[in-house]
Short mmCIF file of C-alpha atoms in Angstrom, two decimals:
data_model
loop_
_atom_site.label_atom_id
_atom_site.label_comp_id
_atom_site.label_asym_id
_atom_site.label_seq_id
_atom_site.Cartn_x
_atom_site.Cartn_y
_atom_site.Cartn_z
CA MET K 118 -25.36 5.86 22.47
CA ALA K 119 -23.91 2.77 24.37
CA PHE K 120 -24.29 2.30 27.84
CA MET K 121 -26.48 5.22 28.75
CA GLY K 122 -26.46 6.56 32.32
CA THR K 123 -22.87 5.72 33.36
CA SER K 124 -20.73 8.32 34.85
CA LEU K 125 -17.07 8.05 35.99
CA ASN K 126 -14.09 9.75 37.06
CA ILE K 127 -10.38 8.86 36.40
CA LEU K 128 -8.11 10.79 38.57
CA ASN K 129 -4.50 11.67 38.12
CA ALA K 130 -3.45 9.50 35.38
CA LEU K 131 -0.12 9.96 33.53
CA VAL K 132 0.14 10.65 29.81
CA PRO K 133 2.76 8.36 28.18
CA GLY K 134 6.12 9.80 27.35
CA GLY K 135 6.17 12.58 29.77
CA ASP K 136 4.94 13.53 33.37
CA GLU K 137 1.64 15.40 32.46
CA ARG K 138 -1.13 14.30 34.69
CA VAL K 139 -4.93 14.40 33.76
CA ASP K 140 -8.44 13.57 34.92
CA LEU K 141 -11.05 11.90 32.73
CA VAL K 142 -14.74 12.44 33.14
CA VAL K 143 -16.96 9.95 31.48
CA ARG K 144 -20.69 10.33 30.74
CA ASP K 145 -23.03 7.93 28.82
CA GLY K 146 -20.17 6.20 27.16
CA LYS K 147 -18.35 9.58 26.11
CA ILE K 148 -15.36 11.10 27.49
CA THR K 149 -16.68 14.68 28.33
CA ALA K 150 -13.61 16.45 29.68
CA VAL K 151 -9.93 15.56 29.84
CA GLY K 152 -7.32 17.57 31.63
CA PRO K 153 -5.75 18.43 34.94
CA ALA K 154 -8.33 19.00 37.81
CA VAL K 155 -11.52 18.59 35.61
CA ALA K 156 -13.21 15.84 37.79
CA ARG K 157 -16.78 16.20 38.58
CA PRO K 158 -18.40 15.54 41.98
CA ASP K 159 -21.62 14.13 40.66
CA THR K 160 -20.29 10.70 39.47
CA ASP K 161 -21.27 7.06 40.07
CA GLU K 162 -17.68 6.04 40.49
CA THR K 163 -14.24 7.45 40.84
CA ILE K 164 -10.93 5.65 40.18
CA ASP K 165 -7.83 6.94 41.66
CA ALA K 166 -5.31 6.25 38.75
CA THR K 167 -2.19 7.54 40.50
CA GLY K 168 0.86 5.76 39.15
CA LEU K 169 -0.97 4.68 36.10
CA TRP K 170 -0.66 5.84 32.34
CA VAL K 171 -3.76 6.31 30.21
CA ILE K 172 -3.96 5.56 26.40
CA PRO K 173 -7.07 5.19 24.08
CA GLY K 174 -8.37 1.66 23.79
CA LEU K 175 -6.38 -0.46 21.25
CA VAL K 176 -7.80 -1.82 17.98
CA ASP K 177 -7.02 -4.68 15.78
CA CYS K 178 -7.61 -3.76 12.34
CA HIS K 179 -7.62 -7.04 10.66
CA THR K 180 -8.96 -10.26 12.37
CA HIS K 181 -10.75 -13.33 11.49
CA PHE K 182 -12.27 -13.34 15.04
CA THR K 183 -14.22 -16.55 14.93
CA GLN K 184 -11.19 -18.62 13.64
CA TRP K 185 -8.86 -16.78 16.17
CA SER K 186 -11.44 -17.72 19.14
CA LYS K 187 -11.04 -21.27 17.72
CA THR K 188 -7.30 -21.40 18.41
CA LEU K 189 -8.15 -21.26 22.19
CA GLY K 190 -9.60 -24.68 21.62
CA ARG K 191 -8.11 -26.49 18.64
CA LEU K 192 -4.80 -28.12 17.80
CA ASP K 193 -2.27 -25.33 17.31
CA LEU K 194 0.58 -26.59 15.10
CA ILE K 195 2.64 -23.15 15.05
CA ASP K 196 5.53 -24.83 16.82
CA ALA K 197 5.90 -27.71 14.36
CA LYS K 198 9.26 -27.51 12.70
CA SER K 199 8.69 -30.20 9.97
CA ALA K 200 5.62 -32.40 8.68
CA THR K 201 7.12 -35.31 10.92
CA GLU K 202 6.60 -32.97 14.17
CA ALA K 203 3.04 -31.99 12.92
CA MET K 204 2.12 -35.54 12.59
CA ALA K 205 3.51 -36.43 15.90
CA MET K 206 1.55 -33.55 17.41
CA LEU K 207 -1.50 -34.57 15.66
CA ARG K 208 -1.12 -38.30 16.85
CA ALA K 209 -0.69 -37.03 20.45
CA HIS K 210 -3.91 -34.83 20.07
CA LEU K 211 -5.91 -37.68 18.89
CA ASP K 212 -4.48 -40.11 21.39
CA ALA K 213 -5.47 -37.67 24.26
CA ARG K 214 -8.91 -37.07 22.96
CA ARG K 215 -9.40 -40.82 22.77
CA ALA K 216 -8.36 -41.20 26.27
CA ALA K 217 -10.66 -38.48 27.41
CA GLY K 218 -13.53 -39.81 25.57
CA THR K 219 -14.00 -36.52 23.65
CA LEU K 220 -13.17 -37.88 20.17
CA ASP K 221 -16.26 -38.24 17.87
CA PRO K 222 -15.11 -40.52 15.00
CA ASP K 223 -17.85 -38.71 12.61
CA ALA K 224 -16.61 -35.00 13.81
CA PHE K 225 -13.74 -33.27 12.28
CA VAL K 226 -10.72 -32.77 14.02
CA VAL K 227 -9.31 -29.31 13.12
CA GLY K 228 -5.84 -28.02 13.47
CA MET K 229 -4.34 -24.53 12.82
CA ARG K 230 -1.42 -22.75 11.96
CA PHE K 231 1.26 -25.11 10.43
CA ARG K 232 3.82 -23.09 8.70
CA HIS K 233 5.16 -25.48 5.75
CA SER K 234 6.98 -22.57 4.04
CA LEU K 235 9.62 -22.85 6.65
CA TRP K 236 10.01 -26.67 6.39
CA ALA K 237 12.74 -28.51 4.63
CA ASP K 238 11.94 -29.71 0.84
CA ASP K 239 11.86 -33.33 2.21
CA GLU K 240 9.50 -32.43 5.15
CA GLN K 241 6.70 -31.12 3.31
CA PRO K 242 3.02 -32.20 3.92
CA THR K 243 1.85 -35.37 2.13
CA LEU K 244 -1.44 -37.18 1.92
CA ALA K 245 0.04 -40.41 2.83
CA ALA K 246 1.45 -39.03 6.13
CA ILE K 247 -1.74 -37.32 7.29
CA ASP K 248 -3.78 -40.56 6.28
CA ALA K 249 -1.22 -42.57 8.16
CA ALA K 250 -1.64 -40.45 11.25
CA ALA K 251 -5.41 -39.91 11.13
CA GLY K 252 -6.84 -43.02 9.29
CA GLU K 253 -10.71 -42.73 8.94
CA GLN K 254 -10.96 -40.00 11.57
CA PRO K 255 -11.75 -36.80 9.43
CA VAL K 256 -8.73 -34.24 9.87
CA ALA K 257 -8.31 -30.73 8.39
CA LEU K 258 -5.48 -28.70 9.34
CA SER K 259 -5.35 -24.95 8.23
CA SER K 260 -1.90 -23.34 7.35
CA ALA K 261 -0.89 -20.30 9.45
CA ASP K 262 -1.86 -17.87 6.74
CA MET K 263 -5.11 -19.72 6.00
CA HIS K 264 -4.65 -19.93 2.39
CA CYS K 265 -4.38 -23.74 2.36
CA GLY K 266 -5.34 -26.70 4.22
CA TRP K 267 -3.90 -30.02 4.76
CA VAL K 268 -6.61 -32.74 4.96
CA ASN K 269 -6.66 -36.40 4.99
CA SER K 270 -8.82 -38.71 2.69
CA ALA K 271 -11.75 -38.93 4.89
CA ALA K 272 -11.96 -35.24 5.51
CA ALA K 273 -11.52 -34.71 1.71
CA ARG K 274 -14.56 -36.92 0.87
CA ARG K 275 -16.83 -35.21 3.62
CA LEU K 276 -15.80 -31.69 2.48
CA GLY K 277 -16.06 -32.48 -1.04
CA VAL K 278 -12.75 -30.96 -1.70
CA HIS K 279 -10.05 -31.90 -4.13
CA ALA K 280 -7.12 -32.53 -2.09
CA ASP K 281 -3.92 -32.91 -4.12
CA ALA K 282 -3.10 -36.60 -4.47
CA LYS K 283 0.46 -36.26 -3.30
CA THR K 284 0.36 -33.37 -0.94
CA GLY K 285 -3.06 -33.62 0.64
CA LEU K 286 -3.22 -29.85 0.29
CA VAL K 287 -6.41 -27.84 -0.67
CA GLY K 288 -5.69 -24.10 -1.72
CA GLU K 289 -7.27 -20.81 -1.87
CA LEU K 290 -10.84 -20.12 -2.58
CA GLU K 291 -11.87 -24.07 -2.37
CA TRP K 292 -10.23 -24.08 1.12
CA PHE K 293 -11.89 -20.57 2.26
CA ASP K 294 -15.21 -22.18 1.31
CA ALA K 295 -14.57 -25.69 3.04
CA TYR K 296 -13.35 -23.92 6.08
CA THR K 297 -16.72 -22.48 6.77
CA LYS K 298 -18.04 -25.98 6.93
CA PHE K 299 -16.57 -26.75 10.31
CA ASP K 300 -18.83 -24.24 12.14
CA LYS K 301 -21.89 -26.21 10.92
CA ALA K 302 -21.04 -29.46 12.66
CA PRO K 303 -23.00 -30.58 15.55
CA GLY K 304 -22.00 -28.81 18.98
CA ALA K 305 -19.98 -26.24 17.07
CA ALA K 306 -22.23 -23.35 17.76
CA GLU K 307 -22.06 -23.84 21.61
CA GLU K 308 -18.15 -24.33 21.55
CA THR K 309 -17.91 -21.11 19.48
CA ASP K 310 -19.98 -19.14 21.73
CA ARG K 311 -17.83 -20.14 24.74
CA LEU K 312 -14.66 -19.50 22.80
CA LEU K 313 -15.85 -16.14 21.56
CA ARG K 314 -16.40 -14.98 25.03
CA GLU K 315 -12.91 -16.18 26.03
CA ALA K 316 -11.45 -14.30 23.22
CA GLU K 317 -13.09 -11.07 23.96
CA LYS K 318 -11.64 -11.39 27.52
CA ASP K 319 -8.35 -12.20 26.41
CA ALA K 320 -8.39 -9.11 23.95
CA ALA K 321 -9.58 -6.77 26.73
CA SER K 322 -6.69 -8.23 28.99
CA LYS K 323 -4.39 -6.63 26.18
CA GLY K 324 -6.17 -3.40 26.26
CA VAL K 325 -8.07 -4.09 23.18
CA THR K 326 -11.50 -2.40 22.73
CA ALA K 327 -12.22 -2.82 19.00
CA ILE K 328 -11.59 -5.03 16.03
CA ARG K 329 -12.29 -5.20 12.35
CA ASP K 330 -13.71 -8.52 11.70
CA TYR K 331 -12.98 -10.12 8.32
CA GLU K 332 -14.18 -13.74 9.00
CA MET K 333 -14.93 -15.72 5.80
CA ALA K 334 -18.55 -15.96 6.56
CA GLU K 335 -21.70 -14.02 6.79
CA ASN K 336 -20.74 -11.45 9.34
CA ILE K 337 -23.61 -8.99 9.80
CA ASP K 338 -26.47 -11.06 11.00
CA THR K 339 -23.74 -13.22 12.98
CA TRP K 340 -22.63 -10.20 15.04
CA ILE K 341 -26.34 -8.86 15.42
CA ALA K 342 -27.09 -12.32 17.02
CA ARG K 343 -23.79 -12.29 18.89
CA PHE K 344 -24.56 -8.87 20.51
CA ALA K 345 -28.19 -9.97 21.40
CA ALA K 346 -26.52 -13.00 23.28
CA GLY K 347 -24.31 -10.70 25.27
CA ILE K 348 -21.17 -11.17 23.39
CA ASP K 349 -20.42 -7.31 23.60
CA GLY K 350 -16.91 -6.99 24.99
CA LEU K 351 -15.50 -5.14 21.94
CA ARG K 352 -16.54 -2.66 19.35
CA VAL K 353 -16.81 -4.51 15.69
CA LYS K 354 -16.83 -3.38 12.31
CA ALA K 355 -18.40 -6.46 10.58
CA GLY K 356 -16.79 -6.95 6.98
CA VAL K 357 -18.64 -8.08 3.91
CA TYR K 358 -17.18 -10.32 1.13
CA PRO K 359 -17.93 -9.72 -2.55
CA GLU K 360 -20.07 -12.72 -2.96
CA ARG K 361 -22.47 -11.32 -0.22
CA MET K 362 -22.42 -7.82 -1.52
CA GLU K 363 -25.62 -7.82 -3.62
CA ALA K 364 -27.67 -9.23 -0.44
CA ALA K 365 -26.24 -6.84 1.87
CA ILE K 366 -26.92 -3.82 -0.46
CA ALA K 367 -30.55 -5.18 -0.92
CA ALA K 368 -30.99 -5.40 2.93
CA GLY K 369 -29.96 -1.68 3.22
CA TRP K 370 -26.69 -2.10 4.54
CA HIS K 371 -23.60 0.34 4.12
CA THR K 372 -20.29 0.78 5.92
CA GLY K 373 -20.83 2.58 9.29
CA LYS K 374 -24.70 1.40 9.66
CA PRO K 375 -25.18 0.52 13.18
CA LEU K 376 -25.76 -3.18 14.03
CA PRO K 377 -29.29 -3.31 15.70
CA GLY K 378 -29.12 -4.13 19.24
CA SER K 379 -25.44 -3.49 19.61
CA ARG K 380 -25.83 -0.42 21.75
CA GLY K 381 -23.65 1.66 19.45
CA LEU K 382 -20.76 -0.95 19.57
CA GLY K 383 -21.49 -2.82 16.22
CA GLU K 384 -21.41 -1.47 12.77
CA VAL K 385 -21.11 -2.64 9.21
CA GLY K 386 -17.59 -2.57 7.98
CA ALA K 387 -16.01 -2.52 4.61
CA MET K 388 -16.28 -4.76 1.67
CA LYS K 389 -13.31 -7.40 2.07
CA LEU K 390 -11.88 -8.64 -1.12
CA ILE K 391 -9.04 -10.85 -1.42
CA SER K 392 -7.17 -10.23 -4.78
CA ASP K 393 -4.27 -12.83 -4.52
CA GLY K 394 -2.77 -15.46 -2.31
CA SER K 395 -0.06 -15.47 0.25
CA LEU K 396 3.63 -15.54 0.58
CA ASN K 397 3.74 -18.56 2.50
CA THR K 398 1.84 -20.66 -0.15
CA ARG K 399 3.55 -19.20 -2.93
CA SER K 400 0.25 -17.85 -4.30
CA ALA K 401 0.81 -13.92 -3.68
CA TYR K 402 0.76 -12.65 -7.30
CA CYS K 403 4.02 -11.01 -8.33
CA SER K 404 5.69 -9.67 -11.22
CA LYS K 405 8.77 -11.78 -10.84
CA PRO K 406 8.75 -15.77 -10.51
CA TYR K 407 9.40 -17.01 -6.95
CA SER K 408 12.87 -17.98 -6.23
CA GLY K 409 13.84 -21.70 -5.82
CA ILE K 410 10.63 -22.70 -7.22
CA THR K 411 10.47 -25.02 -10.35
CA PRO K 412 8.68 -24.76 -12.50
CA ALA K 413 8.53 -21.14 -12.41
CA THR K 414 5.36 -19.40 -10.48
CA TYR K 415 4.38 -15.95 -10.13
CA GLY K 416 1.37 -16.68 -7.74
CA THR K 417 -2.18 -15.78 -8.82
CA LEU K 418 -4.92 -13.36 -8.68
CA SER K 419 -8.31 -14.57 -6.90
CA TYR K 420 -10.29 -12.42 -9.28
CA THR K 421 -9.50 -10.96 -12.73
CA PRO K 422 -8.52 -7.23 -12.83
CA SER K 423 -11.91 -6.37 -14.24
CA GLN K 424 -13.72 -8.22 -11.55
CA ILE K 425 -11.72 -6.44 -8.91
CA ALA K 426 -12.82 -3.20 -10.50
CA ARG K 427 -16.50 -4.28 -10.88
CA TYR K 428 -16.73 -5.25 -7.20
CA MET K 429 -15.00 -1.97 -6.08
CA ARG K 430 -17.39 0.13 -8.10
CA LEU K 431 -20.23 -1.77 -6.68
CA ALA K 432 -19.13 -1.30 -3.15
CA THR K 433 -18.30 2.40 -3.82
CA GLU K 434 -21.52 3.33 -5.41
CA HIS K 435 -23.66 1.79 -2.49
CA GLY K 436 -21.63 3.36 0.35
CA PHE K 437 -19.27 0.71 1.19
CA ARG K 438 -15.46 1.33 1.87
CA ILE K 439 -13.02 -1.50 0.57
CA ALA K 440 -10.65 -3.41 2.53
CA CYS K 441 -8.67 -5.19 -0.20
CA HIS K 442 -6.08 -7.92 0.47
CA ALA K 443 -3.00 -7.60 -1.71
CA ILE K 444 0.18 -9.17 -1.10
CA GLY K 445 2.50 -9.56 -4.05
CA ASP K 446 3.68 -6.43 -5.91
CA GLU K 447 1.64 -7.23 -9.09
CA ALA K 448 -1.44 -7.74 -7.01
CA ASN K 449 -0.98 -4.31 -5.32
CA ALA K 450 -0.54 -2.57 -8.65
CA VAL K 451 -3.84 -4.34 -10.04
CA VAL K 452 -5.78 -3.04 -6.60
CA LEU K 453 -4.19 0.29 -6.84
CA ASP K 454 -5.43 0.65 -10.48
CA ALA K 455 -8.98 -0.39 -9.95
CA ALA K 456 -9.19 1.82 -6.74
CA GLU K 457 -8.10 4.74 -9.00
CA LEU K 458 -10.53 3.78 -11.68
CA THR K 459 -13.40 3.38 -9.24
CA HIS K 460 -12.66 6.16 -6.78
CA ALA K 461 -12.87 3.55 -4.13
CA ARG K 462 -12.01 4.55 -0.48
CA GLY K 463 -10.95 2.37 2.50
CA SER K 464 -7.80 0.32 2.85
CA ILE K 465 -5.30 -2.04 1.14
CA GLU K 466 -4.75 -5.04 3.62
CA HIS K 467 -1.35 -6.14 4.00
CA ALA K 468 0.46 -4.41 1.05
CA GLN K 469 3.31 -6.64 1.86
CA MET K 470 5.38 -5.92 -1.35
CA LEU K 471 5.09 -2.62 -3.15
CA ARG K 472 6.98 -1.33 -6.11
CA ARG K 473 8.69 1.93 -5.23
CA GLU K 474 6.37 3.79 -7.58
CA ASP K 475 3.43 2.59 -6.10
CA ILE K 476 4.26 3.49 -2.46
CA PRO K 477 3.06 7.15 -2.82
CA ARG K 478 -0.16 5.97 -4.65
CA LEU K 479 -1.93 4.95 -1.38
CA ALA K 480 -1.88 8.54 0.13
CA ALA K 481 -2.77 9.95 -3.23
CA LEU K 482 -5.68 7.74 -3.65
CA GLY K 483 -6.77 8.40 -0.01
CA LEU K 484 -6.34 4.72 0.85
CA GLU K 485 -5.01 3.60 4.39
CA ALA K 486 -2.47 0.67 4.72
CA SER K 487 -3.76 -1.72 7.00
CA VAL K 488 -0.53 -3.70 7.93
CA GLN K 489 0.72 -6.49 10.26
CA PRO K 490 4.07 -5.99 11.45
CA GLN K 491 4.37 -9.34 13.14
CA HIS K 492 4.19 -10.85 9.70
CA ALA K 493 7.33 -9.41 8.75
CA MET K 494 8.79 -11.07 11.76
CA ASP K 495 7.34 -14.50 10.78
CA ASP K 496 8.11 -14.11 7.18
CA ARG K 497 11.55 -12.60 7.22
CA ASP K 498 13.29 -16.04 6.56
CA VAL K 499 10.78 -17.01 3.94
CA ILE K 500 11.42 -13.82 2.15
CA ASP K 501 14.91 -14.83 1.75
CA ARG K 502 13.82 -18.21 0.50
CA PHE K 503 10.89 -17.32 -1.93
CA TRP K 504 11.43 -13.35 -2.60
CA ALA K 505 15.14 -13.34 -2.91
CA ASN K 506 14.86 -11.15 -5.92
CA PRO K 507 11.81 -8.92 -5.11
CA ALA K 508 10.38 -6.51 -7.61
CA GLY K 509 9.41 -4.22 -4.85
CA VAL K 510 9.89 -3.11 -1.13
CA PRO K 511 8.72 -5.92 1.40
CA TYR K 512 6.98 -4.55 4.53
CA ALA K 513 7.55 -0.87 3.54
CA PHE K 514 5.99 0.67 6.85
CA ARG K 515 8.35 3.67 7.15
CA SER K 516 8.07 4.44 3.45
CA LEU K 517 4.33 4.41 3.54
CA HIS K 518 4.37 6.59 6.58
CA ALA K 519 6.74 9.17 5.06
CA ALA K 520 4.60 9.27 1.85
CA GLY K 521 1.64 10.33 4.01
CA THR K 522 -0.41 7.08 4.16
CA ARG K 523 -2.49 6.48 7.21
CA LEU K 524 -1.20 3.27 8.76
CA ARG K 525 -3.51 0.88 10.78
CA LEU K 526 -1.93 -2.13 12.52
CA GLY K 527 -3.48 -5.50 13.08
CA SER K 528 -2.73 -9.21 13.61
CA ASP K 529 -4.69 -11.03 10.87
CA ALA K 530 -5.49 -13.31 13.76
CA PRO K 531 -5.15 -16.09 13.75
CA VAL K 532 -2.40 -15.79 11.32
CA ALA K 533 -0.48 -13.95 14.25
CA PRO K 534 -1.80 -13.57 17.78
CA LEU K 535 -4.43 -10.89 18.62
CA ASP K 536 -1.96 -8.81 20.40
CA PRO K 537 -1.38 -5.14 19.61
CA TRP K 538 1.62 -4.84 21.67
CA MET K 539 3.20 -7.61 19.44
CA ALA K 540 2.46 -5.64 16.43
CA ILE K 541 3.84 -2.38 17.97
CA SER K 542 6.99 -4.18 19.01
CA ALA K 543 7.57 -5.59 15.60
CA ALA K 544 6.83 -2.05 13.95
CA VAL K 545 9.12 -0.41 16.35
CA PHE K 546 12.05 -2.71 17.00
CA ALA K 547 11.69 -4.98 13.61
CA THR K 548 12.90 -7.89 15.62
CA GLU K 549 11.36 -10.17 18.35
CA SER K 550 14.82 -10.70 20.06
CA SER K 551 17.39 -8.41 21.23
CA ALA K 552 19.80 -11.33 20.19
CA ARG K 553 18.76 -10.80 16.51
CA GLU K 554 19.49 -7.85 14.16
CA PRO K 555 16.47 -5.98 13.09
CA PHE K 556 14.75 -6.85 9.83
CA GLN K 557 14.78 -3.82 7.28
CA PRO K 558 15.82 -1.39 10.15
CA GLU K 559 15.15 1.50 7.74
CA GLN K 560 11.38 0.54 7.77
CA ARG K 561 11.03 0.78 11.54
CA LEU K 562 8.31 3.16 12.82
CA PRO K 563 8.63 5.55 15.88
CA LEU K 564 6.80 4.39 18.75
CA ARG K 565 4.41 7.35 18.41
CA VAL K 566 3.33 6.40 14.92
CA ALA K 567 2.90 2.69 15.86
CA LEU K 568 0.96 3.41 19.03
CA ALA K 569 -1.35 5.92 17.14
CA ALA K 570 -1.90 3.15 14.35
CA SER K 571 -3.14 0.78 16.96
CA THR K 572 -6.06 3.14 18.20
CA GLU K 573 -9.35 3.54 16.58
CA VAL K 574 -8.90 7.34 17.10
CA GLY K 575 -5.52 7.49 15.39
CA ARG K 576 -3.46 9.01 18.17
CA GLY K 577 -1.97 8.09 21.48
CA TYR K 578 -3.89 10.39 23.65
CA LEU K 579 -7.41 11.22 24.30
CA ARG K 580 -9.61 14.10 23.76
CA SER K 581 -13.03 15.31 24.88
CA GLY K 582 -15.77 13.92 22.77
CA ASP K 583 -14.05 10.41 22.14
CA ASP K 584 -15.75 7.49 22.86
CA ALA K 585 -14.83 6.29 26.48
CA ASP K 586 -12.66 3.40 25.21
CA PHE K 587 -9.33 3.74 27.14
CA VAL K 588 -6.58 1.64 28.80
CA LEU K 589 -4.84 2.12 32.09
CA LEU K 590 -1.41 0.64 32.13
CA ASP K 591 1.05 0.30 35.12
CA ALA K 592 4.11 1.04 32.88
CA ASP K 593 5.03 3.65 30.27
CA PRO K 594 5.30 2.14 27.03
CA TYR K 595 7.90 5.00 25.86
CA ALA K 596 10.28 3.45 28.51
CA MET K 597 10.32 0.12 26.84
CA GLU K 598 13.71 -0.21 25.33
CA THR K 599 13.72 -3.86 23.89
CA PRO K 600 11.34 -5.88 21.84
CA GLU K 601 10.98 -8.15 24.80
CA ALA K 602 10.01 -5.45 27.14
CA MET K 603 7.44 -4.00 24.63
CA ARG K 604 5.89 -7.45 23.87
CA ALA K 605 5.56 -7.72 27.58
CA MET K 606 3.26 -4.49 27.87
CA ARG K 607 0.36 -6.86 27.52
CA ASN K 608 1.13 -7.86 31.23
CA HIS K 609 1.22 -4.17 32.16
CA VAL K 610 -2.59 -3.55 31.54
CA ALA K 611 -4.27 -2.61 34.67
CA MET K 612 -7.65 -1.87 33.48
CA THR K 613 -9.59 -1.47 30.11
CA PHE K 614 -12.82 0.42 29.57
CA LEU K 615 -15.19 0.26 26.57
CA ALA K 616 -17.63 3.07 26.42
CA GLY K 617 -17.10 3.76 30.20
CA ARG K 618 -17.74 0.09 31.08
CA ARG K 619 -14.80 -1.89 32.68
CA THR K 620 -14.04 -4.97 30.67
CA TYR K 621 -10.77 -5.98 32.34
#
């Protein structure tokens, strides 16, 4: 049990969407009573929540938390509209670090979140451009979806990767492996520790109390060490990748097993398997070719269908749930077939394009859909460009909900910011701006559904027996009538509590 001995009263809080007022009683990290006038006199602390609304703690169900933390300290290229702009930003970053005396010529300079899928054909990455901008300083830039990197020749040599001679790009599994090497550089551990603490504080300021972490690394021992070091501002479910499954099984791990020393805040998560690529890199596996691409390409599977089924069977037989990345319609069909064959339980991550006949299959197979609504906002123009003739329904949020599938919302941070209000807004309004028409308005979710899908408890209200993870807001989310107002809800978080402990 986390944080034994704490006791707390929350008085007179409002329930969103109405005028009901409730008290909360917290004991030893749990909510022991919810309702009008249930406060107890024998508590350590009492907080008057008059004028505040209370909701369960928010969860981000898909993060790469270390890499998200790194965005707080690395070059961010999300605003670059072309390769030329990206290189100008890189030059300015290098110049600033040289002037500050912080540029080590032997250390990697890492940038993140360039979106070349939105750049013009004559403004795409090239090896010549990044070599000209960086010279012998090793530079590695990660795409926004993290499925490819743009590296200069110096970085390619040091990483031992095969960068495309024309584009300078390194793709998929080779890039995933290369990316983990940045965290082993001198001084990286201390920087990571500092940025992780900042990221936890940032998450708490938005009402987040829990994450599912699918960092492309060893996560179990990593999080045990982090909790031991006092990095304990969030509940964490630590995912395991297929290549590490046998070692995890041999060590006695399974989904749901508590992480030692985490005081009930950490546990082993699901097996995270990446079945295909991404839309932005045109590597998501589809049954129809991408539009506007010559020669024709359908994307690619990261593993064969039999390998996917074998990993799912291994996970299922040893007590692991699955969290299977699938973007293209063909990849989703392959993953659903494997889940049906192996009786795997867990989630399909992203499920970005589904054939209509596959939409009911998730609920029928007992699988959740872990989706990232902000991706639809980021990709709506990319879809027109590369999925002009889709074989399925992109971002079928409402259709999945109507079919009985349990939805889980997340960000895929750092692909999108770790901000549940951004995800909720995208799901509810299907646009980031009131000045732009909704994207696929028929797939919009009711706020009640989106809010519930953004909590670990799966509902927008608290019950006795829940973990004492909750948020006090100074505005009612049900009163937000525009996407701008809903996205601004992150500024209306008054207090965040994790297991009864105030984290913000």
